[in-house]
Coordinates of C-alpha atoms in Angstrom, one line a residue:
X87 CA -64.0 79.9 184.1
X88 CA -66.3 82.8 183.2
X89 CA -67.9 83.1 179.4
X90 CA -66.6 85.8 177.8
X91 CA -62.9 85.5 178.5
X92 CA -60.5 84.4 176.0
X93 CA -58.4 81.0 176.8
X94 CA -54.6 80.7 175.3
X95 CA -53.6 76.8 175.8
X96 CA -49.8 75.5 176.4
X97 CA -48.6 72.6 177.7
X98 CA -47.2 72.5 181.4
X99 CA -43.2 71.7 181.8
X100 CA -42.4 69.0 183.0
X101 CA -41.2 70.1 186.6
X102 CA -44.6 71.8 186.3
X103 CA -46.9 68.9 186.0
X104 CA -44.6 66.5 188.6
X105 CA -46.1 69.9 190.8
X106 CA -49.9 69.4 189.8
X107 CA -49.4 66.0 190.5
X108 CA -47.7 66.4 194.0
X109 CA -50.5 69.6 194.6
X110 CA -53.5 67.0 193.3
X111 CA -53.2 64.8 196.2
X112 CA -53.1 67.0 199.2
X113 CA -55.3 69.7 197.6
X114 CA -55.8 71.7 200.9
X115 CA -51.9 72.4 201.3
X116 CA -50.0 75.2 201.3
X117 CA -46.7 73.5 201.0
X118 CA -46.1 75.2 197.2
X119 CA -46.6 78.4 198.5
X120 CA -44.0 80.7 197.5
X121 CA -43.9 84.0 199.8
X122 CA -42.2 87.2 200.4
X123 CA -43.1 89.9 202.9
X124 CA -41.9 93.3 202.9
X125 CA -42.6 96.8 205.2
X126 CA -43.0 99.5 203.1
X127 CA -41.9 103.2 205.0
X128 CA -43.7 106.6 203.4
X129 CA -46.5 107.8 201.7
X130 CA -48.0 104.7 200.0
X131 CA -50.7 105.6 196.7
X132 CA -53.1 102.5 196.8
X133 CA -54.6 103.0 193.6
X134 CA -51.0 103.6 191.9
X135 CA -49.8 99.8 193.4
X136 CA -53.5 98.6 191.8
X137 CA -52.3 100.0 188.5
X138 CA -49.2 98.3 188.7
X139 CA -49.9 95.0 189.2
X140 CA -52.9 95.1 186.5
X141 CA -49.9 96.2 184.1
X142 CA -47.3 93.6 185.5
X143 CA -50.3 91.2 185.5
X144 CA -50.3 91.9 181.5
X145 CA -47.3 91.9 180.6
X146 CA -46.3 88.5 182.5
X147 CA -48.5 85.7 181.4
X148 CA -48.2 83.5 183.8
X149 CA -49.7 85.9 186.4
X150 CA -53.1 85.3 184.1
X151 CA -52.6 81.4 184.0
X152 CA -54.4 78.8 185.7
X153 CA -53.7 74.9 185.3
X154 CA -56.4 72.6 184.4
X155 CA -57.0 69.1 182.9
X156 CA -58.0 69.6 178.6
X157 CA -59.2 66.4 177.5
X158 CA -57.5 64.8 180.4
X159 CA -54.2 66.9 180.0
X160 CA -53.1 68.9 182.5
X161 CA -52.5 72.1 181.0
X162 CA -51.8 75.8 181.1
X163 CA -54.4 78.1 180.7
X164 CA -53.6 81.8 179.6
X165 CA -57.0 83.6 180.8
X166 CA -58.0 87.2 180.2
X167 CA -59.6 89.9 182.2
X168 CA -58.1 88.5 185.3
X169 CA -59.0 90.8 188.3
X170 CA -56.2 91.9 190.2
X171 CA -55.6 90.0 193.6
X172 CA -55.3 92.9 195.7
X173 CA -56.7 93.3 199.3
X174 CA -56.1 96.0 201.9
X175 CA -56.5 95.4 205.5
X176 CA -56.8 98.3 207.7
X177 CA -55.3 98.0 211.4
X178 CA -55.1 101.9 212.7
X179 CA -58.3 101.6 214.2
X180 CA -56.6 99.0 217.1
X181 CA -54.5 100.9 219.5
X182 CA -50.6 100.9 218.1
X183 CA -49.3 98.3 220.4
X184 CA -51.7 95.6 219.5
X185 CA -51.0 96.5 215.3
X186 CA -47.8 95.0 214.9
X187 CA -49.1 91.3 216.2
X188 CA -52.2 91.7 214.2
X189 CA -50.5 92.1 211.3
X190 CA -48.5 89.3 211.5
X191 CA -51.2 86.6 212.6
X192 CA -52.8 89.0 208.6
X193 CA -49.4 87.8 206.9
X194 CA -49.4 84.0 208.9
X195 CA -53.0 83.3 207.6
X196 CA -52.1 84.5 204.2
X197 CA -49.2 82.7 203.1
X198 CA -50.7 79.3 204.7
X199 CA -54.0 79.4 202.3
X200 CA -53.8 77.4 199.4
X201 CA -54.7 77.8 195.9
X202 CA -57.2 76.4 193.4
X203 CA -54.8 75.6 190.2
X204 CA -57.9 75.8 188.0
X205 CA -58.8 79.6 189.3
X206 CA -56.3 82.6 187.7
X207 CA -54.5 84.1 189.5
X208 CA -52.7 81.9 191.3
X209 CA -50.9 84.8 193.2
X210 CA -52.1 87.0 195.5
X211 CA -51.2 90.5 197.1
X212 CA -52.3 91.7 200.8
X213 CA -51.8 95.1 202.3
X214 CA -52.0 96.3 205.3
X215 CA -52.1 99.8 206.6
X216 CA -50.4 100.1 210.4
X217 CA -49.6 103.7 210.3
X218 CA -50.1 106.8 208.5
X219 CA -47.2 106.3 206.7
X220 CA -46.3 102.4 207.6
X221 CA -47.4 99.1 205.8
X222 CA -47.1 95.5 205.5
X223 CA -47.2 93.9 202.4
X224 CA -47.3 90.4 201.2
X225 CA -47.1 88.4 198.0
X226 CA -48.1 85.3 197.6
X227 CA -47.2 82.7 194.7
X228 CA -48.1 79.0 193.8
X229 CA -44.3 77.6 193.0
X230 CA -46.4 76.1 189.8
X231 CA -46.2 79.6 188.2
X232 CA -43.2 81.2 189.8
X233 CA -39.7 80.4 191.1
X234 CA -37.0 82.5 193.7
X235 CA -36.0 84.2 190.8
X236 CA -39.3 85.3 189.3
X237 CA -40.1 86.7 192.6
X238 CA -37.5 89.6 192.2
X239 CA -38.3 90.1 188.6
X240 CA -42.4 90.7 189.4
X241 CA -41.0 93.1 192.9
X242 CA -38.9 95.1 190.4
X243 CA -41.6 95.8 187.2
X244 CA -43.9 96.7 190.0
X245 CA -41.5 99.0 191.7
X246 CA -40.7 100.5 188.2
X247 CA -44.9 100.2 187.3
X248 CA -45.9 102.1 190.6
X249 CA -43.4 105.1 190.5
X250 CA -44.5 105.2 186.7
X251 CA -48.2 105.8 188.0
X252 CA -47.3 108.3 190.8
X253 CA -45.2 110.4 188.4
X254 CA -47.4 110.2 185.3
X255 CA -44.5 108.9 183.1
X256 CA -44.1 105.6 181.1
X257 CA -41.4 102.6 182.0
X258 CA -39.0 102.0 179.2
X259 CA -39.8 97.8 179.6
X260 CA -38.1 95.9 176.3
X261 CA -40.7 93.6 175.4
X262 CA -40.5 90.2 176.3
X263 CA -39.2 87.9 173.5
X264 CA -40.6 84.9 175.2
X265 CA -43.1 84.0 178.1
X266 CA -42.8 80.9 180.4
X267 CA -44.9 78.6 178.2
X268 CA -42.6 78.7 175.0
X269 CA -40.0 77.6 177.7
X270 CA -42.5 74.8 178.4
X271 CA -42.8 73.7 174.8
X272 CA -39.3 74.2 174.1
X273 CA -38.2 71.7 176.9
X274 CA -40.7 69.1 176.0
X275 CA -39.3 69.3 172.1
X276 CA -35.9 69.1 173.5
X277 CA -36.4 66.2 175.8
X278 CA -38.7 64.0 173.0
X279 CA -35.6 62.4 170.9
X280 CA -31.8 61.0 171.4
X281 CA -31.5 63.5 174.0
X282 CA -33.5 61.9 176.5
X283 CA -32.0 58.7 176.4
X284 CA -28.3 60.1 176.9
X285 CA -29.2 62.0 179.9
X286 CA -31.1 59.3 181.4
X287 CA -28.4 56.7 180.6
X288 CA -25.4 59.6 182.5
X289 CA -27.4 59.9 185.6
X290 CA -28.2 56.2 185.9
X291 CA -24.6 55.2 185.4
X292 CA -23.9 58.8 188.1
X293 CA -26.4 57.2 190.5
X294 CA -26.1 53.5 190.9
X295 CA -25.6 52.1 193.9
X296 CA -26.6 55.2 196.0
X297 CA -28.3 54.4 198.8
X298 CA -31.9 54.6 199.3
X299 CA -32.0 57.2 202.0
X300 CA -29.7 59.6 204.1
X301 CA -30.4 57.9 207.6
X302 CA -29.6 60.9 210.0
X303 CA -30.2 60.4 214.0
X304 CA -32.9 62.1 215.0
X305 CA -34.4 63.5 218.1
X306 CA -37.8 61.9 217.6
X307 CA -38.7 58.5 215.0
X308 CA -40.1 59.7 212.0
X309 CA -43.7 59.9 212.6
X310 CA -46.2 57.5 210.6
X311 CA -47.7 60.9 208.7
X312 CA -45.4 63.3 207.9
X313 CA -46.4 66.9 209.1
X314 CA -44.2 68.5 206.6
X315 CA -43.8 71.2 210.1
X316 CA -40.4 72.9 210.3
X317 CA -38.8 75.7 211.1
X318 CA -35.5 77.9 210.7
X319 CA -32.4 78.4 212.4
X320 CA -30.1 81.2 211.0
X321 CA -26.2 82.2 211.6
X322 CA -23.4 83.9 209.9
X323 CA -20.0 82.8 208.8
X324 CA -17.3 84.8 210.1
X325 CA -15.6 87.0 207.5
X326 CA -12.1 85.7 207.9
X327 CA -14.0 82.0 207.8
X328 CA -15.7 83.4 204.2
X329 CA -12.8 84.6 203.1
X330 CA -10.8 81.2 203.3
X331 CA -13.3 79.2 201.8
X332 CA -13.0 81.4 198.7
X333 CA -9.4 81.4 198.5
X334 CA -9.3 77.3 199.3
X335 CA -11.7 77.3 196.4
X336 CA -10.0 79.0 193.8
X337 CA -6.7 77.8 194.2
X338 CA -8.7 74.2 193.5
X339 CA -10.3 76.4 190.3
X340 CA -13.8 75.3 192.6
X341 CA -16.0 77.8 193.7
X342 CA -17.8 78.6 196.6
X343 CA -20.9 76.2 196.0
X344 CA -18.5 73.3 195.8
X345 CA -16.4 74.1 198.8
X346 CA -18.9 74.8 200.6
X347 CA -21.2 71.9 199.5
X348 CA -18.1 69.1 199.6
X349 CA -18.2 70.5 203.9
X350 CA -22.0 69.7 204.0
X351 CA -21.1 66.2 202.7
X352 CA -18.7 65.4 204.9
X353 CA -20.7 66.4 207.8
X354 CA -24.0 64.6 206.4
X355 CA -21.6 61.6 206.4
X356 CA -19.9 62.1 209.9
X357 CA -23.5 62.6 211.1
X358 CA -25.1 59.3 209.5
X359 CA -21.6 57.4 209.3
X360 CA -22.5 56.5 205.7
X361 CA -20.0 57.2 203.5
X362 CA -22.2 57.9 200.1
X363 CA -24.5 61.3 200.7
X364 CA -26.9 62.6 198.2
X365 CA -28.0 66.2 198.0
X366 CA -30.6 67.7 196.2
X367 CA -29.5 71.5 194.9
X368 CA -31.6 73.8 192.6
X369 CA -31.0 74.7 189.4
X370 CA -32.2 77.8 187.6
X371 CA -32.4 76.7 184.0
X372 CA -32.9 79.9 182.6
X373 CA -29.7 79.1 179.9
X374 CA -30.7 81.9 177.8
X375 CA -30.9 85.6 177.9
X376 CA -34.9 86.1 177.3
X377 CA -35.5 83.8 179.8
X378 CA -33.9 86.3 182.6
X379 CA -36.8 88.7 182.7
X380 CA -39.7 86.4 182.5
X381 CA -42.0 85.0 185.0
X382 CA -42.1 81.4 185.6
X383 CA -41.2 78.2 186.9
X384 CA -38.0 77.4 185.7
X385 CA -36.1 76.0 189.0
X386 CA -35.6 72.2 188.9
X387 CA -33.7 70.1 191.5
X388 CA -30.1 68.2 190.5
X389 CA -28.9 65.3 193.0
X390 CA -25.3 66.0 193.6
X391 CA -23.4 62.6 194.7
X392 CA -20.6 62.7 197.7
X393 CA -18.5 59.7 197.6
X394 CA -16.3 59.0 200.8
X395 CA -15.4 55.6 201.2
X396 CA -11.8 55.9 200.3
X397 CA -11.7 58.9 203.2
X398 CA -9.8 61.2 201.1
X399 CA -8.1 64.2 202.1
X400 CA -10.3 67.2 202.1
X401 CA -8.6 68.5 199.1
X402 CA -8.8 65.4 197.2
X403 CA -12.6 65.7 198.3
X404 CA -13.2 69.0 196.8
X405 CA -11.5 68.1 193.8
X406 CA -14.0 65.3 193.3
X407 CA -16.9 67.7 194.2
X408 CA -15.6 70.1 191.2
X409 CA -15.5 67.5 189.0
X410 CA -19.0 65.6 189.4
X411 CA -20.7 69.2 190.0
X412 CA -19.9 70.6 186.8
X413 CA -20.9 66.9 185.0
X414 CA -23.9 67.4 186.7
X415 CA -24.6 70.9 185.3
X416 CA -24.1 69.8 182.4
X417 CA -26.4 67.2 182.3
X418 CA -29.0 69.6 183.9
X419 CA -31.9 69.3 181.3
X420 CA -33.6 66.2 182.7
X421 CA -36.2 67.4 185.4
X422 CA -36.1 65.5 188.7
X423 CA -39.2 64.1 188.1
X424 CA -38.3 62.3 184.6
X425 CA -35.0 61.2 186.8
X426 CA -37.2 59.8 189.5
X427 CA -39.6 57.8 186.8
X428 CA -36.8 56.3 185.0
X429 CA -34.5 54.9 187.6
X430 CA -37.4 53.8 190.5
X431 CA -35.6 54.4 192.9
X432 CA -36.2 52.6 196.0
X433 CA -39.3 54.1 197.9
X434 CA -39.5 55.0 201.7
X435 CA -42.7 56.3 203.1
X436 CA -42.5 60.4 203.7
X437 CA -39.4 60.3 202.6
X438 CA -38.0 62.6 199.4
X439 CA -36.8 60.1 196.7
X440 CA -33.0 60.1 196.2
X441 CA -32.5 62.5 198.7
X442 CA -33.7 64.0 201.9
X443 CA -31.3 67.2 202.1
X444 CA -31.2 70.4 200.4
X445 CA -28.2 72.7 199.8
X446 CA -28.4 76.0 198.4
X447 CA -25.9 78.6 197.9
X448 CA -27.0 81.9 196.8
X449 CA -24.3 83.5 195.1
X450 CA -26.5 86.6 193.6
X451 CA -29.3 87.4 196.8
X452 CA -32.3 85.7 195.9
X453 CA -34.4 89.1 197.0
X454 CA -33.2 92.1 197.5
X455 CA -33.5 93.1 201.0
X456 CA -34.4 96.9 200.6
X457 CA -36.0 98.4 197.2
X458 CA -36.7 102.4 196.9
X459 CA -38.9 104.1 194.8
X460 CA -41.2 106.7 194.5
X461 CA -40.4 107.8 197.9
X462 CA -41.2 104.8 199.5
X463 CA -38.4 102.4 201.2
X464 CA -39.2 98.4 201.0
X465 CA -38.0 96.4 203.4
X466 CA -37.7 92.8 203.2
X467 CA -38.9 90.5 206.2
X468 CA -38.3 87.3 207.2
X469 CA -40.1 84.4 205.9
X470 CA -43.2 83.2 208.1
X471 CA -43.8 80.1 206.6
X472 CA -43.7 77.6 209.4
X473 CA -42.8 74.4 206.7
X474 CA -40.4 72.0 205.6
X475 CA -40.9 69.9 202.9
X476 CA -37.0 67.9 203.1
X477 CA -35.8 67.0 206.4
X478 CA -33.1 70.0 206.4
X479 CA -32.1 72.3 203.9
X480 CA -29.2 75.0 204.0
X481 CA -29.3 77.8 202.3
X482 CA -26.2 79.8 202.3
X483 CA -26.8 83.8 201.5
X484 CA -23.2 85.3 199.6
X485 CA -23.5 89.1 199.4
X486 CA -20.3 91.2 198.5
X487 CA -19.3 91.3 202.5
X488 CA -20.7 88.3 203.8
X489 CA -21.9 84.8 203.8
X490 CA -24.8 84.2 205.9
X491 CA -26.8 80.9 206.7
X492 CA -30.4 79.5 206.8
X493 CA -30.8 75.9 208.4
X494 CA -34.2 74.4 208.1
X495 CA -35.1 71.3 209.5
X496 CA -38.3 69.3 210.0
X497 CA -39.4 69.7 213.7
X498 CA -41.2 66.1 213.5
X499 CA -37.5 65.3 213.4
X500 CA -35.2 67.9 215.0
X501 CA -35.3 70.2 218.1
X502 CA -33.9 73.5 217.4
X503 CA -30.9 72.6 219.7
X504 CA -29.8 70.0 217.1
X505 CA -30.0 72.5 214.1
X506 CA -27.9 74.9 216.3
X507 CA -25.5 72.4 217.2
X508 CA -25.2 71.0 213.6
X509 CA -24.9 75.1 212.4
X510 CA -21.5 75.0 214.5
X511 CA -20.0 71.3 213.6
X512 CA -20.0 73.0 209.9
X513 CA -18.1 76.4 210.5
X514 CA -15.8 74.4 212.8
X515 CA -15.4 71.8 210.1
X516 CA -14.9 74.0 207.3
X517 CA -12.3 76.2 209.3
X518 CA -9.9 73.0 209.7
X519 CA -11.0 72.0 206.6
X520 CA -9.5 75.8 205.3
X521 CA -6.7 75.5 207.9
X522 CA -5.2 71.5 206.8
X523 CA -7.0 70.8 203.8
X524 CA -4.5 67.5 203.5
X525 CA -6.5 66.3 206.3
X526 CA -8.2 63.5 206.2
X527 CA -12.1 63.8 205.7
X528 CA -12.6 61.5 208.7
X529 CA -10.3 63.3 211.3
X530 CA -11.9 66.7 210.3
X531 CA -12.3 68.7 213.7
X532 CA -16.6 69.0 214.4
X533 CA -14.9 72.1 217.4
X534 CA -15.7 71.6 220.9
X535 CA -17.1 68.1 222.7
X536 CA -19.2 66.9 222.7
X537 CA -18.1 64.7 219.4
X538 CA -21.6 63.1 219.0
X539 CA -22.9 65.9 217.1
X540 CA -26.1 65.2 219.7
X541 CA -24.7 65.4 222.6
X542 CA -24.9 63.9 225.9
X543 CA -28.6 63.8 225.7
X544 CA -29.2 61.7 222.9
X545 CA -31.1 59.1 222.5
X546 CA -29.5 56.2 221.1
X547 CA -32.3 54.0 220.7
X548 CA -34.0 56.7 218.6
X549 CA -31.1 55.8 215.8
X550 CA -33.0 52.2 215.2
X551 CA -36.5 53.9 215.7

């Protein structure tokens, strides 16, 4: 780092430095990249955004921190005089047709280059121009400073920042009580006596005997090197469908996560014909009210366990899911990674330890879709990245009117036919799960034939491969 600047050390979380680690031995990866990508419609004031960030930039610390080794520690590194990461591409010299491609192949090369941890900032902001009054912007975020969360937070200060610099007026922003790496010591002090031990000694007794891996068919064998390549495959719930699931939850007292998650078990376990399915699902961990407006990395992963061996009814299911969901929010505080290092867990190459499938319901949007300000009008886009780090994840999206889906899967694995087919097995499952939920887990309709969820055209020697 540059003489002159002024260095603030911390210690990193622990989710943080299980990140280093995972970042340290594929250096050249984008994998941690954490992007958004929005057009932005109206009279855009470059300097004004400039001004913006620089303020955001100090007023959240970890947009100023880099992560290096101190003495052999891995550590947070609060650096001032930080330049802001700002670059403007200009595409209204190409005739219109060709801007709209060029800008994305702009965004595509953007979110897919990786960061040096040891070089502040470890987020970076591109614009680009495609119109008089027409741009594409994109940020992008190394997941070692910044989780889903901390993405809206930094989109709204700078919405608030820039309308402040374009009007000439201030932005009445409380102070922040706390910044991400008081969070860090905080959980290291918590995590360093009797506290420890309980947690570890719950989720061992939670976890044992789970199997080793969720072996799902595949269209292809898992390759010798994973590729981490994926992509997505999105649907929507039908409103009556929504609508069901909510009221079958609450009159279990279970909400919408649990319904939906005790489906996603039951189909993981129709799919694999095991009848013990783990799940990883995110946590927030931001327990207290000056953690809400800070930006950090506060997201950690819970394994939730599905036990169906006894094939209960779906009821008796999702009374079961209640129960061991909010056990395991309450034992939240150990990160994955201390989980993973106490119980050693039975390793298999390119495989996720404990699980290989996420699932994610967003009750509050993660991003808001359309911010305005200053008389400009953001518009979210969808995500580029071209990745997946588990072999499928489902993200379900819960706005006031609708519940809307995400399905990625790992394309070393899965053809997109498969992820649309298994998108379909779940609404038809949950609907009879809604319409008899004394049914039997086992006997749960998957809708139309064919019943092997892949088809006619299935391999079955892949399922030894």
């Amino acid at each position: 780092m540059p003489d002159g600047q002024s260095h603030q050390l911390a210690p990193l979380s622990l989710t943080q430095e299980q990140l280093w680690f995972l970042t340290r031995l594929d250096p050249g990866s984008a994998f941690y990249n954490t992007t958004a990508t929005w057009t932005l419609t109206g009279p855009l004031d470059t300097g004004a955004l400039h001004t913006a960030l620089a303020r955001t930039m100090d007023r959240q610390h970890m947009l100023r921190t880099a992560v290096t080794e101190v003495d052999g520690v891995p550590s947070q590194v609060l650096v001032d005089d930080v330049p802001v990461p700002l670059a403007v591409s200009d595409l209204t010299g190409l005739p219109e047709p060709e801007r709209a491609a060029a800008a994305d192949r702009l965004v595509s090369e953007e979110v897919h280059v990786p960061f040096d941890l040891a070089a502040a900032p470890l987020f970076r902001v591109r614009l680009i121009r495609t119109g008089a009054d027409e741009h594409v912007m994109v940020f992008v975020m190394h997941h070692i400073i910044a989780d889903g969360w901390s993405l809206q937070v930094l989109i709204q200060e700078v919405a608030d920042l820039y309308a402040a610099a374009v009007t000439g007026t201030e932005v009445e922003h409380a102070p922040l009580e706390r910044q991400f790496a008081d969070y860090a010591v905080r959980q290291r002090e918590r995590l360093a006596g009797p506290r420890r031990d309980k947690l570890v000694s719950y989720w061992g007794e939670r976890l044992a005997g789970s199997p080793a891996a969720l072996d799902l068919p595949t269209d292809r064998p898992r390759p010798a090197e994973a590729t981490f390549r994926g992509d997505r495959y999105a649907f929507t719930v039908p409103q009556d469908l929504h609508l069901e699931l909510t009221a079958l939850g609450r009159a279990a007292g279970a909400s919408l996560f649990m319904t939906c998650l005790a489906g996603f078990g039951v189909l993981l376990s129709r799919w694999s014909g095991q009848s013990d399915v783990l799940l990883g699902t995110p946590v927030g961990n931001r327990d207290r009210p000056e953690w809400s407006p800070v930006v950090g990395y506060f997201a950690d992963t819970l394994v939730m366990r599905t036990e169906l061996a006894d094939d209960p009814t779906f009821a008796e299911l999702l009374t079961r899911v209640r129960r061991s969901s909010l056990d395991a929010f309450v034992h939240r505080d150990l990160p994955f990674r201390v989980l993973v290092e106490e119980l050693k867990p039975e390793r298999v190459p390119h495989r996720n330890p404990l699980f290989q499938v996420m699932f994610i319901l967003q009750n509050i949007p993660p991003r808001r879709r359309n911010v305005e300000f200053a008389g400009l009008v953001m518009a979210l886009r969808e995500d580029v990245r071209t990745t997946s780090i588990f072999d499928l994840r489902l993200d379900l999206f819960q706005s006031e009117h609708e519940l809307r889906g995400q399905l990625e899967y790992n394309t070393d694995l899965f053809d997109r036919s498969t992820a649309e087919r298994l998108a379909g097995q779940y609404l038809a499952l949950l609907a009879d799960a809604c319409a008899e939920p004394g049914t039997r887990v086992s006997a749960l309709s998957l809708g139309a034939p064919p019943a092997d969820p892949f088809g006619s055209g299935f391999n079955d020697d892949l399922e030894e491969a």
